[in-house]
Backbone as ProteinMPNN parsed JSONL, in Angstrom:
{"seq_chain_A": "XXXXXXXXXXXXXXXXXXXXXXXXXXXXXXXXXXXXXXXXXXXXXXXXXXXXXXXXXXXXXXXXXXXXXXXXXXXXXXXXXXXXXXXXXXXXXXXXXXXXXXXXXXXXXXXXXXXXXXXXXXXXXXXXXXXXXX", "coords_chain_A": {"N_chain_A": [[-8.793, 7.009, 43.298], [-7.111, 8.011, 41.822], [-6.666, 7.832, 38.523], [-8.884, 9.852, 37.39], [-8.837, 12.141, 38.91], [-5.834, 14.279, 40.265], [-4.129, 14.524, 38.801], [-1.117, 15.272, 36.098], [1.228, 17.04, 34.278], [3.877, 17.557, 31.887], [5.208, 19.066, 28.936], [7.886, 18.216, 26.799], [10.381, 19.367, 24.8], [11.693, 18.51, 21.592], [14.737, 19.305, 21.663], [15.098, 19.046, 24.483], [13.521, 20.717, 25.791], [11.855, 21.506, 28.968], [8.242, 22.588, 29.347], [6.284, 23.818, 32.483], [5.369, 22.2, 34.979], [1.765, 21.34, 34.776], [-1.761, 21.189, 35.974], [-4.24, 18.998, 35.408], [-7.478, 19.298, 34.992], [-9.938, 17.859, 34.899], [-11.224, 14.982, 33.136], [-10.6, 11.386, 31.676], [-7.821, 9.676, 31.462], [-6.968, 9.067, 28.289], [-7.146, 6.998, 26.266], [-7.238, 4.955, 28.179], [-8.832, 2.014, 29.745], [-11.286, 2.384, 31.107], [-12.3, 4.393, 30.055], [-13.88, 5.12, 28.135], [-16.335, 4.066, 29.537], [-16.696, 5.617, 32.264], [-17.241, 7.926, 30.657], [-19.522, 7.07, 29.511], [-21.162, 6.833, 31.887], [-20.848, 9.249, 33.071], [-22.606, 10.618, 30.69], [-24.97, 10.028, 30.89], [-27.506, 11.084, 31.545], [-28.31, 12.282, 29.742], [-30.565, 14.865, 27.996], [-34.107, 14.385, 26.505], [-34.852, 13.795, 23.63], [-36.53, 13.841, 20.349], [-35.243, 12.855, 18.18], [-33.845, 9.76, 17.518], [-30.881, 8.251, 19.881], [-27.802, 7.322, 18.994], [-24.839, 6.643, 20.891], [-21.179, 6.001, 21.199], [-18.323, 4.977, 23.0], [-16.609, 8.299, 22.773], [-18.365, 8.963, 20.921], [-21.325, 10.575, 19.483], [-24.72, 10.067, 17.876], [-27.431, 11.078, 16.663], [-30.27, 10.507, 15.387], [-33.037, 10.946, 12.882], [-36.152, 10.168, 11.643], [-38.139, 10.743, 8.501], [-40.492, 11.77, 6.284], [-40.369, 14.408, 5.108], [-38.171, 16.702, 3.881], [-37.312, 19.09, 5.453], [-39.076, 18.876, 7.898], [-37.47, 17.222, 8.91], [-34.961, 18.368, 9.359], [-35.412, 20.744, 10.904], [-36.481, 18.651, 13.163], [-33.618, 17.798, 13.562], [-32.246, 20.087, 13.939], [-33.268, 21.255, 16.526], [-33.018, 19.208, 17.89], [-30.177, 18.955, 18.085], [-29.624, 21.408, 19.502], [-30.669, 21.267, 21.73], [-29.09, 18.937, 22.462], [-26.609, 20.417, 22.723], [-26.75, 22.759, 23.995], [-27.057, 20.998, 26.693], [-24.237, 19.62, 26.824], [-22.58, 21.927, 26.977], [-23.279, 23.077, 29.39], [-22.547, 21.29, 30.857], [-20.052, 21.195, 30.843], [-18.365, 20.02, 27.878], [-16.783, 19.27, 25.66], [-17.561, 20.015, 22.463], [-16.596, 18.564, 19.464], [-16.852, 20.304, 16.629], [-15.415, 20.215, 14.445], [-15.58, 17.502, 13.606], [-18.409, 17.033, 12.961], [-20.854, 16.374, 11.493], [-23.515, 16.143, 8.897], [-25.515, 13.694, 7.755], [-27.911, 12.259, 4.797], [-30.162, 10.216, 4.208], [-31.525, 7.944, 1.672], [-34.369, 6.226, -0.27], [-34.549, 6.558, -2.705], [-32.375, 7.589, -5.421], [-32.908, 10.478, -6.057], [-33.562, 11.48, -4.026], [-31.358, 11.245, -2.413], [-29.315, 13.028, -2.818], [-29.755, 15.15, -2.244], [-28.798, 18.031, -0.092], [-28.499, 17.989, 3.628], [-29.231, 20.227, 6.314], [-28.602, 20.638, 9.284], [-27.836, 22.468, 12.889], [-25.399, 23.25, 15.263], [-25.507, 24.417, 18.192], [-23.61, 26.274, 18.043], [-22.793, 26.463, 15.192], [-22.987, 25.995, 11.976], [-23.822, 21.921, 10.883], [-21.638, 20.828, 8.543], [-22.835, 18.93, 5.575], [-22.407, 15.191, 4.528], [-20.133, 14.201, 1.847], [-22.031, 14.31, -1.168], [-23.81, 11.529, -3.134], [-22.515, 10.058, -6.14], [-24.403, 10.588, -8.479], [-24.239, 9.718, -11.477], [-24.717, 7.461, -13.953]], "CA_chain_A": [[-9.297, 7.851, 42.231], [-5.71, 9.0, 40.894], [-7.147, 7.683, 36.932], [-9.599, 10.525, 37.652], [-8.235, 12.952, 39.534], [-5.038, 14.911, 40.732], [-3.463, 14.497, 37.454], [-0.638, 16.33, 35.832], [1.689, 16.493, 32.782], [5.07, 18.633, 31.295], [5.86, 19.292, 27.723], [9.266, 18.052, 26.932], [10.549, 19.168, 23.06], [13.323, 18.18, 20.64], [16.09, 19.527, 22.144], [14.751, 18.812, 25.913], [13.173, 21.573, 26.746], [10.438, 21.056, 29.39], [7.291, 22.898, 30.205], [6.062, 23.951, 34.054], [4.322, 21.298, 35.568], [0.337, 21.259, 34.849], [-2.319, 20.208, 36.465], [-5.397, 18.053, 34.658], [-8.534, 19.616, 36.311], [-10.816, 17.309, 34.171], [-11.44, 14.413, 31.957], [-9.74, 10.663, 32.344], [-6.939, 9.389, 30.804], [-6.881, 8.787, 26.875], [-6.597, 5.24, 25.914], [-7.302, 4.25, 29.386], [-10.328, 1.115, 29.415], [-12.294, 2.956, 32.11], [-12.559, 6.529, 29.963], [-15.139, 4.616, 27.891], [-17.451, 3.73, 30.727], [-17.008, 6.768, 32.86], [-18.187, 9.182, 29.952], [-21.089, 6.76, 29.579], [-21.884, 7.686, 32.989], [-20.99, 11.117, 33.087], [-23.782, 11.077, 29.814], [-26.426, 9.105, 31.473], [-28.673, 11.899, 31.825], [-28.727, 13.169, 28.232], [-31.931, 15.323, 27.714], [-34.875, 13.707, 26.341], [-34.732, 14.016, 21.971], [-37.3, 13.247, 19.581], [-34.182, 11.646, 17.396], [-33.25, 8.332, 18.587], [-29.102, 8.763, 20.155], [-26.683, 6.418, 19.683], [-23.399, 6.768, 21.781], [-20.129, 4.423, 21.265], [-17.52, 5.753, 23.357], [-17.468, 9.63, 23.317], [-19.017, 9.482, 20.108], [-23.078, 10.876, 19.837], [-25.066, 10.061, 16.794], [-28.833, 11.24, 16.312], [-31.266, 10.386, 13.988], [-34.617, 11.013, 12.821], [-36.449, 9.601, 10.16], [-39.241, 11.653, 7.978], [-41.317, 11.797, 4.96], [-40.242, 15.74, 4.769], [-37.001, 17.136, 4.606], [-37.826, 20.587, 6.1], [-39.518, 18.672, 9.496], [-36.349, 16.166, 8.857], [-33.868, 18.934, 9.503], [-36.166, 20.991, 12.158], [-35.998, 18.213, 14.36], [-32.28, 17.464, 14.365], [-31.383, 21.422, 14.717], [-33.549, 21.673, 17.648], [-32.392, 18.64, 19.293], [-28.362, 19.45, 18.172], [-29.543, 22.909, 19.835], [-30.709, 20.299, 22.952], [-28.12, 18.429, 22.809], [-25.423, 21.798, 22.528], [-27.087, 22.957, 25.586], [-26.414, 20.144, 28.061], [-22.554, 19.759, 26.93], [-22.155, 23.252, 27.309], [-23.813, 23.146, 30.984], [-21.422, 20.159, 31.792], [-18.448, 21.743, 30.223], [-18.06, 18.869, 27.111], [-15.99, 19.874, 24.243], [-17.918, 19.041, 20.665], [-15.854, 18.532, 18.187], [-17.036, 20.839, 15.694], [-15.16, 19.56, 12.728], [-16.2, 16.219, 13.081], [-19.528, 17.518, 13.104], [-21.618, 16.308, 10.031], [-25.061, 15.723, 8.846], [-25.944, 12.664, 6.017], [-29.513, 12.369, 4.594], [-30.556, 8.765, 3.044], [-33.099, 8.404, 1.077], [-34.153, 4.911, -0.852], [-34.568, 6.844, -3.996], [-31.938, 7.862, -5.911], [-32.909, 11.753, -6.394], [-33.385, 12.044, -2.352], [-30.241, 10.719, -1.616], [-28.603, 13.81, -3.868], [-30.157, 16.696, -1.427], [-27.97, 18.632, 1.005], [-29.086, 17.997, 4.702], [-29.154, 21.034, 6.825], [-28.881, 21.212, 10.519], [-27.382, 23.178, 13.338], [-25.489, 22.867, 16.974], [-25.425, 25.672, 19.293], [-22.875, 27.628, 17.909], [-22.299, 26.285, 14.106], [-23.896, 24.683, 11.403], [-23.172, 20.893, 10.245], [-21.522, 20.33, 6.745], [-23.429, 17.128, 4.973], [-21.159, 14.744, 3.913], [-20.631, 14.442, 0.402], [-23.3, 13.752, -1.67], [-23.169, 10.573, -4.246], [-22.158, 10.304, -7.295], [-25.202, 9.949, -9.283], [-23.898, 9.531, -12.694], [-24.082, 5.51, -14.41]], "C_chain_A": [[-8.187, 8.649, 41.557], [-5.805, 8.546, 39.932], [-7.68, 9.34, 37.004], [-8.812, 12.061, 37.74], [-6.821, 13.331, 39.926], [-4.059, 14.397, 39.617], [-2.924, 15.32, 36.959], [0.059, 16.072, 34.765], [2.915, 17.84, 32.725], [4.729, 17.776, 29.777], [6.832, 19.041, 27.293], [9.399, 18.128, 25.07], [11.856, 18.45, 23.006], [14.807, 17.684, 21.286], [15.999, 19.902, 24.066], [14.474, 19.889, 26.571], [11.814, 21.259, 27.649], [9.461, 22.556, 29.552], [7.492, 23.167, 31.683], [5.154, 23.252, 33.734], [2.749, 21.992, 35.454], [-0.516, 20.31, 35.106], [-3.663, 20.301, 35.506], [-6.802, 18.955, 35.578], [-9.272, 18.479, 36.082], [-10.531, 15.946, 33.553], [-10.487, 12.834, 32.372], [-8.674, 10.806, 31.149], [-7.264, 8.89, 29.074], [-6.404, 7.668, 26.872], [-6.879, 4.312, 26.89], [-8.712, 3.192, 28.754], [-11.332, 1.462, 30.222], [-12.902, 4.584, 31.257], [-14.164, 5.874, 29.455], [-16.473, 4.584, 28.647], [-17.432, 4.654, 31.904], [-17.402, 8.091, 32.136], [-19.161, 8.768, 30.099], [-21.498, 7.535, 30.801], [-22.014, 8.947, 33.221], [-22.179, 11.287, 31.89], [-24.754, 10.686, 30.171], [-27.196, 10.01, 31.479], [-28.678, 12.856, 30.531], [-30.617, 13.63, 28.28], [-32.476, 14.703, 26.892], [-34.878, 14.243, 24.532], [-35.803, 13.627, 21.475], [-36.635, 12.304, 18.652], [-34.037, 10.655, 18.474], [-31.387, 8.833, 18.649], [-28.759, 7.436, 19.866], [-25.59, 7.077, 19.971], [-22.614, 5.219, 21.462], [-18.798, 5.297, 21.603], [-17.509, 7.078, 23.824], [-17.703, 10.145, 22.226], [-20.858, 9.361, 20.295], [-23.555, 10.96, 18.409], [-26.822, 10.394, 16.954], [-29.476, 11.323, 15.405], [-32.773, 10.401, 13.937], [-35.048, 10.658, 11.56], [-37.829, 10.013, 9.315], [-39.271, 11.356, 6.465], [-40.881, 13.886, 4.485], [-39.281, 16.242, 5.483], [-37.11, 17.836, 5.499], [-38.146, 20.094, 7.464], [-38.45, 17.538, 9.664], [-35.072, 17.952, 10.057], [-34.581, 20.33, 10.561], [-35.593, 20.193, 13.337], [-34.697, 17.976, 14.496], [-31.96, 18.183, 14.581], [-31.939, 21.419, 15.828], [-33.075, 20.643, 18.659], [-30.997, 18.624, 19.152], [-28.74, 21.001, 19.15], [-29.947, 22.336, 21.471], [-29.495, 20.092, 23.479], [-26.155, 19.528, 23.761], [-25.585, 21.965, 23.76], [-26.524, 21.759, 27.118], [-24.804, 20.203, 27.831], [-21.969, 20.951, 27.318], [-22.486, 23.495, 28.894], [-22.461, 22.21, 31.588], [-20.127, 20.401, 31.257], [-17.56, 20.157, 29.453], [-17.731, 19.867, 26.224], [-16.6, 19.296, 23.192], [-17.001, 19.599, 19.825], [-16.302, 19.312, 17.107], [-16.558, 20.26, 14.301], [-14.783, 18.735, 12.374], [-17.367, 15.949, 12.948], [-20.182, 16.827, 12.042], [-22.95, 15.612, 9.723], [-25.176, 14.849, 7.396], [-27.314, 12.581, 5.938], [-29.416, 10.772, 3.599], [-31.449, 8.493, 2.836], [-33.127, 6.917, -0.077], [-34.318, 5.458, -2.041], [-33.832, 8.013, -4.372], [-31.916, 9.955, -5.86], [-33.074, 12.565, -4.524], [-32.312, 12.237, -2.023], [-28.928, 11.81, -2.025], [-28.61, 14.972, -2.724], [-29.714, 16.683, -0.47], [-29.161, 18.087, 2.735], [-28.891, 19.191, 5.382], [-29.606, 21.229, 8.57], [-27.679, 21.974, 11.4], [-27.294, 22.671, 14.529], [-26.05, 24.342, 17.488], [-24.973, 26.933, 18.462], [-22.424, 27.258, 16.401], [-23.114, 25.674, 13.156], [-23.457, 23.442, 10.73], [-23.445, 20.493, 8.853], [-22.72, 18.807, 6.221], [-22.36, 16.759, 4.366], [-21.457, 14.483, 2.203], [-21.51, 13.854, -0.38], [-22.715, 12.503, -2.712], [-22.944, 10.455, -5.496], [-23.689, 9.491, -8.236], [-25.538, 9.747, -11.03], [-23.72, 7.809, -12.818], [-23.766, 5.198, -15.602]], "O_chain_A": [[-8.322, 9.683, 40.902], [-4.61, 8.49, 39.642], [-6.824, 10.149, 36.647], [-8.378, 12.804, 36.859], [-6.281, 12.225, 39.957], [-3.098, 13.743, 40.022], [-3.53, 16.392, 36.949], [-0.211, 15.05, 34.134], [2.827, 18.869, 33.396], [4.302, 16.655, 29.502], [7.251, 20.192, 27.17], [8.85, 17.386, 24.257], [12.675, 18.018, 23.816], [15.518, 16.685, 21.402], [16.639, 20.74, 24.702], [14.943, 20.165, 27.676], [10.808, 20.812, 27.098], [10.054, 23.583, 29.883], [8.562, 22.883, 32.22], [4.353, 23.313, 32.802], [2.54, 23.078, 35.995], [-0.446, 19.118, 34.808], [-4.077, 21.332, 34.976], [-6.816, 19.074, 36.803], [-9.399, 17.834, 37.123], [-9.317, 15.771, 33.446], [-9.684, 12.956, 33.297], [-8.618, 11.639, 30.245], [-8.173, 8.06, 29.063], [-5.349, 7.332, 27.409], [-6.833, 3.098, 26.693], [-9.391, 3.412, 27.751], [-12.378, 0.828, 30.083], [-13.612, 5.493, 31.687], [-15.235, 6.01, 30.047], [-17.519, 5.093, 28.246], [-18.35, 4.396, 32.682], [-17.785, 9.106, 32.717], [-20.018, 9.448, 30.664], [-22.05, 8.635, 30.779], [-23.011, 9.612, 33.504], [-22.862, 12.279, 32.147], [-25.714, 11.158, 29.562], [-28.238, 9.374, 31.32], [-29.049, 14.029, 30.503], [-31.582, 12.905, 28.523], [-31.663, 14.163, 26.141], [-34.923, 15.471, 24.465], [-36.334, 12.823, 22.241], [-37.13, 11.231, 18.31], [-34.079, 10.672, 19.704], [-30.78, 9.502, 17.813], [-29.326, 6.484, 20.402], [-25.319, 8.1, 19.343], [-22.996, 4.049, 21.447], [-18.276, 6.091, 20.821], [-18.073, 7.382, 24.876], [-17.512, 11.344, 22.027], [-21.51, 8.519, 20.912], [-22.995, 11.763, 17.663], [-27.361, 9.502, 17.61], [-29.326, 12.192, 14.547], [-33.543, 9.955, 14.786], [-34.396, 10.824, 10.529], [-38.761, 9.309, 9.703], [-38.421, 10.889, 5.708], [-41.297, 14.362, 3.428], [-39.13, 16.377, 6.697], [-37.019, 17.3, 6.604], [-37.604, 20.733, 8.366], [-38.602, 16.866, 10.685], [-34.75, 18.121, 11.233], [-33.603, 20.953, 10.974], [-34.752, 20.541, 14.166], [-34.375, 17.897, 15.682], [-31.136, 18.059, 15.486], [-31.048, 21.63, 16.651], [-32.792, 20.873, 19.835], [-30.422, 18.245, 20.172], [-27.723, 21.643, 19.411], [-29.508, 23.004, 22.407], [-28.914, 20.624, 24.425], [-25.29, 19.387, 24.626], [-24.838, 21.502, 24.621], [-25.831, 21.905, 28.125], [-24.13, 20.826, 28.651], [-20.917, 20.982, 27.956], [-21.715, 24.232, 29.508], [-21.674, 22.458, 32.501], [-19.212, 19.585, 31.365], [-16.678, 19.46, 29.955], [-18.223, 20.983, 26.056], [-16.3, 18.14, 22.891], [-16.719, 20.768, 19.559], [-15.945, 18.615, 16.157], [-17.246, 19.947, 13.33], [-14.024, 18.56, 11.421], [-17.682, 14.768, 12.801], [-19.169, 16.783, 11.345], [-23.334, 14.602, 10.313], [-24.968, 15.273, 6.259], [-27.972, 12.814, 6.951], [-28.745, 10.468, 2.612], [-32.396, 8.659, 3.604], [-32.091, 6.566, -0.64], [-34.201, 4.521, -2.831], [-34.151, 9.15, -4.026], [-30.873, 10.564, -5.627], [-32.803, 13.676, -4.067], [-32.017, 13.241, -1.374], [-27.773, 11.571, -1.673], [-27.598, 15.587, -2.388], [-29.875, 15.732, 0.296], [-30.38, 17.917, 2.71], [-27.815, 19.527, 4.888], [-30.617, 21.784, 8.999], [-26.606, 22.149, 10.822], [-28.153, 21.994, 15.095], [-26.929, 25.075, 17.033], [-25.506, 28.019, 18.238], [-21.38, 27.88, 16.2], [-23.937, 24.832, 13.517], [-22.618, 23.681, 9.861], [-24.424, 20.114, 8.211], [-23.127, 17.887, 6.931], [-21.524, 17.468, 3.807], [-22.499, 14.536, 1.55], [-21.722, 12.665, -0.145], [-21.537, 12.429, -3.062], [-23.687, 11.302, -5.992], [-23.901, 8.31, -8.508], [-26.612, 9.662, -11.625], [-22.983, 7.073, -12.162], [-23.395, 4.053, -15.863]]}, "name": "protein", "num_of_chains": 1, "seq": "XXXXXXXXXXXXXXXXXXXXXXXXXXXXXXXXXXXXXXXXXXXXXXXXXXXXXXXXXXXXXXXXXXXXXXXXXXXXXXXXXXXXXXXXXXXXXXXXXXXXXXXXXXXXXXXXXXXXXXXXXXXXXXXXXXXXXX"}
């Protein structure tokens, strides 16, 4: 289990200066082909959502799909306010400002309107809206 565990690292700059030795408490290796498939597991027990999740890697996508924005953007703050909660219990870092909420809509004047939801501790930008000029 030394991928895992008892892991350490220095700093070395420019002009060779090093760092004091630190130790890893957490997390595997970056780039490794096992990090993939030991987050899965470490996420296996994601709390139960009304959005459907996808996961690819240690990215988390949730979606919900409604006839009304307002109960559109309800349910994804309360389950980003779900979701917030467990990472924060299991000490997971969210990315905050890769954070972002899109809204699609098969008609033209939907597909214009801001989305609005919320994690824990922030609320997520919508990405930019489309250009609906022809």
């Amino acid at each position: 289990m030394e991928m895992v565990g008892n892991r350490s690292f220095t700093l070395t700059t420019g002009n060779d200066k090093r760092s004091r030795l630190r130790r890893l408490k957490n997390d595997a290796p970056k780039g490794s082909v096992l990090a993939p498939l030991l987050f899965n597991i470490y996420i296996s027990d994601l709390p139960t959502t009304v959005s459907r999740k996808y996961a690819y890697a240690d990215d988390l996508a949730i979606m919900h799909a409604g006839g009304d924005w307002q109960a559109v953007e309800g349910v994804l703050s309360k389950d980003m306010a779900t979701v917030g909660e467990y990472v924060e219990t299991w000490k997971i870092k969210l990315s905050t400002t890769k954070a972002v909420s899109a809204a699609f809509h098969l008609k033209q004047q939907g597909a214009i309107r801001g989305l609005t939801s919320t994690t824990t501790t922030k609320s997520c930008p919508s990405v930019p809206k489309p250009n609906t000029s022809e």
